[in-house]
Coordinates of C-alpha atoms in Angstrom, one line a residue:
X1 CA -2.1 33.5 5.2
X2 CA 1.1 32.8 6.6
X3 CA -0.2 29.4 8.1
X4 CA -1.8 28.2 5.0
X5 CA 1.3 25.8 4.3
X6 CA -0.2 23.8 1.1
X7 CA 0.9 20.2 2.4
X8 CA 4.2 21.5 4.1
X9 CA 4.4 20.6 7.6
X10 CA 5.1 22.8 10.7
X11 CA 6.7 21.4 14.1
X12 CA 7.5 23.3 16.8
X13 CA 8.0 20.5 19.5
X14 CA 11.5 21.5 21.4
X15 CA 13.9 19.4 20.3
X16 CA 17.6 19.9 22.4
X17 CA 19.9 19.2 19.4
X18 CA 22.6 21.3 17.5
X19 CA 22.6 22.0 13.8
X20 CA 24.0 20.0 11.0
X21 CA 25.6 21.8 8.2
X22 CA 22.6 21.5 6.1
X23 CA 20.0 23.3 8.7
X24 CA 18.9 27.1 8.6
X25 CA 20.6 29.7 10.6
X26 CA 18.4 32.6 12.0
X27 CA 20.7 35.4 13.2
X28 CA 19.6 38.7 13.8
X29 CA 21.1 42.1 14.4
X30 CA 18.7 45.0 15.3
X31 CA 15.8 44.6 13.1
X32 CA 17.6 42.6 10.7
X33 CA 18.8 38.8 9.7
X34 CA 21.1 37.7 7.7
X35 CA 20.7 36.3 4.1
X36 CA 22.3 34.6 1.4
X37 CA 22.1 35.8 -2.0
X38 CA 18.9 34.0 -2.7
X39 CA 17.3 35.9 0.0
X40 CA 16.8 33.0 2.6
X41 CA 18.1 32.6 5.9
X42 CA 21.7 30.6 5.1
X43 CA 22.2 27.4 5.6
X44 CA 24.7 26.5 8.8
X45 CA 27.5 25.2 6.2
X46 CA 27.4 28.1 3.9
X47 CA 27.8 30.2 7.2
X48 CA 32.0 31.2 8.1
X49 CA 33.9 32.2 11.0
X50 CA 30.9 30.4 13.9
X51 CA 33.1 27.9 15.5
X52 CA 32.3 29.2 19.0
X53 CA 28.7 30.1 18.3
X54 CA 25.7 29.4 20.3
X55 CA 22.9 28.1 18.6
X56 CA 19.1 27.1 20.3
X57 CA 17.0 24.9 18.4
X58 CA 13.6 26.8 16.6
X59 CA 11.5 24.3 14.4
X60 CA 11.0 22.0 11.8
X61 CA 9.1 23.7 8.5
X62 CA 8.6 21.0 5.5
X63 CA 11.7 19.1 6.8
X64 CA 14.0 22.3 6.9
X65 CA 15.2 22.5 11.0
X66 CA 15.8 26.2 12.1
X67 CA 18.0 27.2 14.8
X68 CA 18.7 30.3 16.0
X69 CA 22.3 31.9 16.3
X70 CA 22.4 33.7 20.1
X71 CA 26.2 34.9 19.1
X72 CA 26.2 38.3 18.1
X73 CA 27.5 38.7 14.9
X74 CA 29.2 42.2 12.8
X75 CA 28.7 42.1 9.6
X76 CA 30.6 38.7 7.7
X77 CA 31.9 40.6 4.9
X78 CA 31.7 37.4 2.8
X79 CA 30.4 38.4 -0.8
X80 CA 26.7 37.4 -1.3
X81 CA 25.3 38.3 2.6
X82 CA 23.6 41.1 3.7
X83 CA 21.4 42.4 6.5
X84 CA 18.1 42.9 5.6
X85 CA 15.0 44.2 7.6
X86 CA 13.5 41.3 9.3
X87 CA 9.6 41.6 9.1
X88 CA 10.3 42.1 5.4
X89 CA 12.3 39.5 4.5
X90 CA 9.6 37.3 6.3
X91 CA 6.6 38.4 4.5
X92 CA 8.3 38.1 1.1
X93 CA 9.6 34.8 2.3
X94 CA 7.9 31.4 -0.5
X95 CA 6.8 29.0 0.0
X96 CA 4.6 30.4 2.3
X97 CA 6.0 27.9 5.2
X98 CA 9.4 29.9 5.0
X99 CA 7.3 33.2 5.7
X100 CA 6.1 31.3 8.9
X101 CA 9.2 30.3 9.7
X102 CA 10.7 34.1 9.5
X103 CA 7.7 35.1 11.8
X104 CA 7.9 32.6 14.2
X105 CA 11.9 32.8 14.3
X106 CA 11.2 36.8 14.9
X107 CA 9.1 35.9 18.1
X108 CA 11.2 33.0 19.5
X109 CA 14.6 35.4 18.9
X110 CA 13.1 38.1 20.5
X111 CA 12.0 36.2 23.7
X112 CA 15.1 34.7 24.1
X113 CA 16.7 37.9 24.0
X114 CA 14.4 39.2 26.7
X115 CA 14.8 36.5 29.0
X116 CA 18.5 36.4 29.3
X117 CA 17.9 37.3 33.2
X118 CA 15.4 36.2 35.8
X119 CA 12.7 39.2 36.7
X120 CA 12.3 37.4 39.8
X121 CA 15.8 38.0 41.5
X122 CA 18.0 38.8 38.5
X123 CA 20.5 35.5 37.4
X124 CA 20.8 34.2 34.5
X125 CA 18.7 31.9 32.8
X126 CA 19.4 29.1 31.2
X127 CA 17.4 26.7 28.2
X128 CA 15.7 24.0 29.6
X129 CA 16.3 20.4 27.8
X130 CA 12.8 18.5 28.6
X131 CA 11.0 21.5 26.9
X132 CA 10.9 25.0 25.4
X133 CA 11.6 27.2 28.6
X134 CA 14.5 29.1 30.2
X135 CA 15.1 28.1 33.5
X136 CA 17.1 30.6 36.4
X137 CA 19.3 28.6 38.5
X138 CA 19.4 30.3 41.4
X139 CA 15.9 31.1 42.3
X140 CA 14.0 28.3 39.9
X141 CA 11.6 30.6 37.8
X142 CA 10.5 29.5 34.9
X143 CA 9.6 31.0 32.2
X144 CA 7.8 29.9 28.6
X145 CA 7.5 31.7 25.5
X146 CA 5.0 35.2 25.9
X147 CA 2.0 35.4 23.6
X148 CA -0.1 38.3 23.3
X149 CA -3.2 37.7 22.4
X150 CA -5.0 40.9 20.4
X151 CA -7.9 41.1 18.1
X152 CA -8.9 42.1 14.0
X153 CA -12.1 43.0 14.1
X154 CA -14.4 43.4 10.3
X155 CA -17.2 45.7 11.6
X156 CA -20.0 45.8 8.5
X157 CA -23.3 47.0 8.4
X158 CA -25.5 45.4 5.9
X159 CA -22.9 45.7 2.5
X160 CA -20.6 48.6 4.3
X161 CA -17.3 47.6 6.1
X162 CA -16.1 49.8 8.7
X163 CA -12.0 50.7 7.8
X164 CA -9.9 53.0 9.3
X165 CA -6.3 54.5 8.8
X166 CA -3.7 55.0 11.7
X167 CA -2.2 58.2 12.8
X168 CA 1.5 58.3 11.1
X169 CA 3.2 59.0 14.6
X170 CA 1.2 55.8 15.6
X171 CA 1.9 53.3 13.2
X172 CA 3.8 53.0 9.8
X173 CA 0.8 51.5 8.4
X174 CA -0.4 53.8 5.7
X175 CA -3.3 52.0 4.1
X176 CA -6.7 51.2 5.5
X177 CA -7.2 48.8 7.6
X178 CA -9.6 46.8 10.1
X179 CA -10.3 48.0 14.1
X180 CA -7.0 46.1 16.3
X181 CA -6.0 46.2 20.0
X182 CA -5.0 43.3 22.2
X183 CA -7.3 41.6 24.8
X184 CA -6.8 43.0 28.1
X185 CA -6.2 41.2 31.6
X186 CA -10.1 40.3 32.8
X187 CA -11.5 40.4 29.6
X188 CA -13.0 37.9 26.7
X189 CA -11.9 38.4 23.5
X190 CA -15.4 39.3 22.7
X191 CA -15.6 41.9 24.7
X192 CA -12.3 43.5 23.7
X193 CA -13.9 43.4 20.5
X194 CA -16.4 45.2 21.3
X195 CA -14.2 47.3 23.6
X196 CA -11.8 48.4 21.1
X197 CA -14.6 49.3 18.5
X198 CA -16.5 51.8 21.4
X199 CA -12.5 53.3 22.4
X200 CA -11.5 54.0 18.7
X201 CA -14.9 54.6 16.8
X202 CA -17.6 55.4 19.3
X203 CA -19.2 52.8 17.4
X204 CA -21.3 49.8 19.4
X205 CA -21.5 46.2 17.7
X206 CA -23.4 43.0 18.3
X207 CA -23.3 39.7 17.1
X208 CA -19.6 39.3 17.5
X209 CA -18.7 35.8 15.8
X210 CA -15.3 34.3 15.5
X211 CA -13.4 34.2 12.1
X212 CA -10.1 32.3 12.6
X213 CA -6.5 33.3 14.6
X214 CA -2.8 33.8 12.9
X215 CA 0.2 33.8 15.0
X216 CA 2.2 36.9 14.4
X217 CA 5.8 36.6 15.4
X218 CA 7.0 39.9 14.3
X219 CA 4.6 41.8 17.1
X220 CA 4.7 38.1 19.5
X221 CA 1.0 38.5 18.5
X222 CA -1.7 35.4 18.6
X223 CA -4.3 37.6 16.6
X224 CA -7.9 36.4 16.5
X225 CA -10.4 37.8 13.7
X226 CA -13.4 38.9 14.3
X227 CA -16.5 40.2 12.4
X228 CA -19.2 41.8 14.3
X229 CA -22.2 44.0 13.4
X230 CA -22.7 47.7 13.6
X231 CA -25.5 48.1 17.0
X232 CA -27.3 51.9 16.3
X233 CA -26.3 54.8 15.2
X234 CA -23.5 55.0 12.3
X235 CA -21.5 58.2 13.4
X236 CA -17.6 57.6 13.7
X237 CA -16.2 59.2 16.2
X238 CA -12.6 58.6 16.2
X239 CA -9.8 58.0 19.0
X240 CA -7.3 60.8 17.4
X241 CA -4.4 60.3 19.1
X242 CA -4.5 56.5 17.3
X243 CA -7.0 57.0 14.0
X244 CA -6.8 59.9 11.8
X245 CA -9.8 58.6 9.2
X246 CA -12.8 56.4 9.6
X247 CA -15.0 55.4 6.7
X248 CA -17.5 53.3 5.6
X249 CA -16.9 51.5 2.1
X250 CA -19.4 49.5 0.0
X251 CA -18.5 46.0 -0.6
X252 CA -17.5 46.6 -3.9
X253 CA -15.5 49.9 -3.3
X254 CA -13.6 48.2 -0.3
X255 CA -10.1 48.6 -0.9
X256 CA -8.0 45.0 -0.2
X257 CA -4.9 45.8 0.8
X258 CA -2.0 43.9 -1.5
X259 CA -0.9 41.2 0.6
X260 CA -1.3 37.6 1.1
X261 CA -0.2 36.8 4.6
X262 CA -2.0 38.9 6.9
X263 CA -5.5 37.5 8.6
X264 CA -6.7 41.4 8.0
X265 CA -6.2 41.2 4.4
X266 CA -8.1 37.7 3.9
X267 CA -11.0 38.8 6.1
X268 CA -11.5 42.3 3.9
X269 CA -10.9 40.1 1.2
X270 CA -13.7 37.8 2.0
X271 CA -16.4 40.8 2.6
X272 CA -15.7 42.3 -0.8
X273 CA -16.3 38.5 -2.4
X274 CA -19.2 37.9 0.4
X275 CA -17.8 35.1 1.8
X276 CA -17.8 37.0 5.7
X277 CA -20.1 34.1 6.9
X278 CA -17.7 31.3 6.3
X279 CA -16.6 30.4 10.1
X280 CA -14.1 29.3 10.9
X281 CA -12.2 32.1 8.5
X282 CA -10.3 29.9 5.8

């Protein structure tokens, strides 16, 4: 998973400094960032024409800083950039600490782009320099970085695993996949789970038991995995408008998706090798 960083070291304690030539650049456009020829975000020196930019301070991944460029940028037209889509160029990203780092940079980049301007009486904010905030002169709001906290959930009946596929309008997700929905205002995260599976499956669960959490930057996501047990009667009866299959798959027929930095794919992974009982999820 994207936060398995094999000895690297992750820091995201706000620091209120500006970069030195040899420090990453995240700068986005749309759904895309910019890369050098190598496929990485580009260093700040290898980076032309920012004299007058504005940068913010992201993190500190295996002693690489990030910073993120708030100047909106065309295209360079230097030789060796390009734009390329952001989520992807994240989950390609190796070591696995640079795939973090492209998450994480997706979320922060996005909030700050949100938060430019107060919702409580409209002027503009500005960055704090104690902490990670944006701060609105005029009225005092405050406001910290949004995370949305949503659950995976591995529903399995004795050797079957519950999987289902998303409705194309719905999601671009075209593979099967686990139950998901985010935790709504009022409610545990164990009763979303069992929530979600009742809304989308008709399904009831019990023994809900915690697996492990990912942050997911790309969605501002703090996802929390789940496995649970089927409660009664095996019958799926899908939401439509969201699912268009439900199926139940045989631990050694379920299919693991190809991907190795998504919490859904290590928890499937770990029910077709019957390791599902290993909690916390690692």
């Amino acid at each position: 998973m994207i936060q398995d960083l094999e000895g690297a070291q992750f820091s995201n304690v706000w620091r209120d400094i500006q970069p030195s030539p040899e420090d990453r650049i995240y700068i986005p456009r749309g759904g895309g960032v910019l890369v050098n020829e190598a496929g990485e975000l580009p260093m700040r020196w290898e980076i032309p024409h920012m004299t007058d930019a504005e940068f913010r301070y992201l993190f500190e991944a295996d002693d690489e800083r990030y910073f993120l460029c708030l100047t909106e940028l065309a295209m360079l037209g230097a030789r060796g950039y390009d734009w390329q889509p952001a989520r992807q160029t994240a989950r390609n990203a190796r070591p696995m600490y640079r795939a973090l780092a492209g998450f994480t940079a997706m979320h922060l980049a996005d909030w700050y782009g949100k938060n430019r301007f107060c919702g409580r009486c409209g002027g503009e904010t500005v960055p704090g320099h104690d902490e990670r905030k944006l701060v609105c002169p005029n009225c005092g709001n405050v406001i910290y970085p949004r995370l949305n906290p949503a659950v995976i959930v591995a529903v399995t009946d004795g050797e079957r695993l519950l999987m289902t596929r998303y409705q194309p309008a719905h999601r671009s997700v075209r593979h099967f996949v686990l139950i998901a929905g985010f935790v709504e205002i009022g409610e545990t995260a164990e009763q979303c789970v069992a929530r979600e599976v009742l809304e989308e499956t008709g399904l009831r669960v019990k023994r809900i038991r915690y697996a492990g959490s990912q942050p997911w930057g790309c969605e501002g996501n703090l996802t929390l995995g789940y496995y649970c047990e089927l409660d009664g009667d095996d019958t799926i009866t899908l939401q439509e408008d969201e699912l268009r299959e439900g199926c139940w798959f045989r631990r050694d027929e379920v299919p693991v998706p190809d991907d190795e930095v998504s919490i859904t794919a290590h928890m499937i992974r770990a029910f077709r090798e019957g390791r599902e009982w290993e909690t916390p999820f690692t």
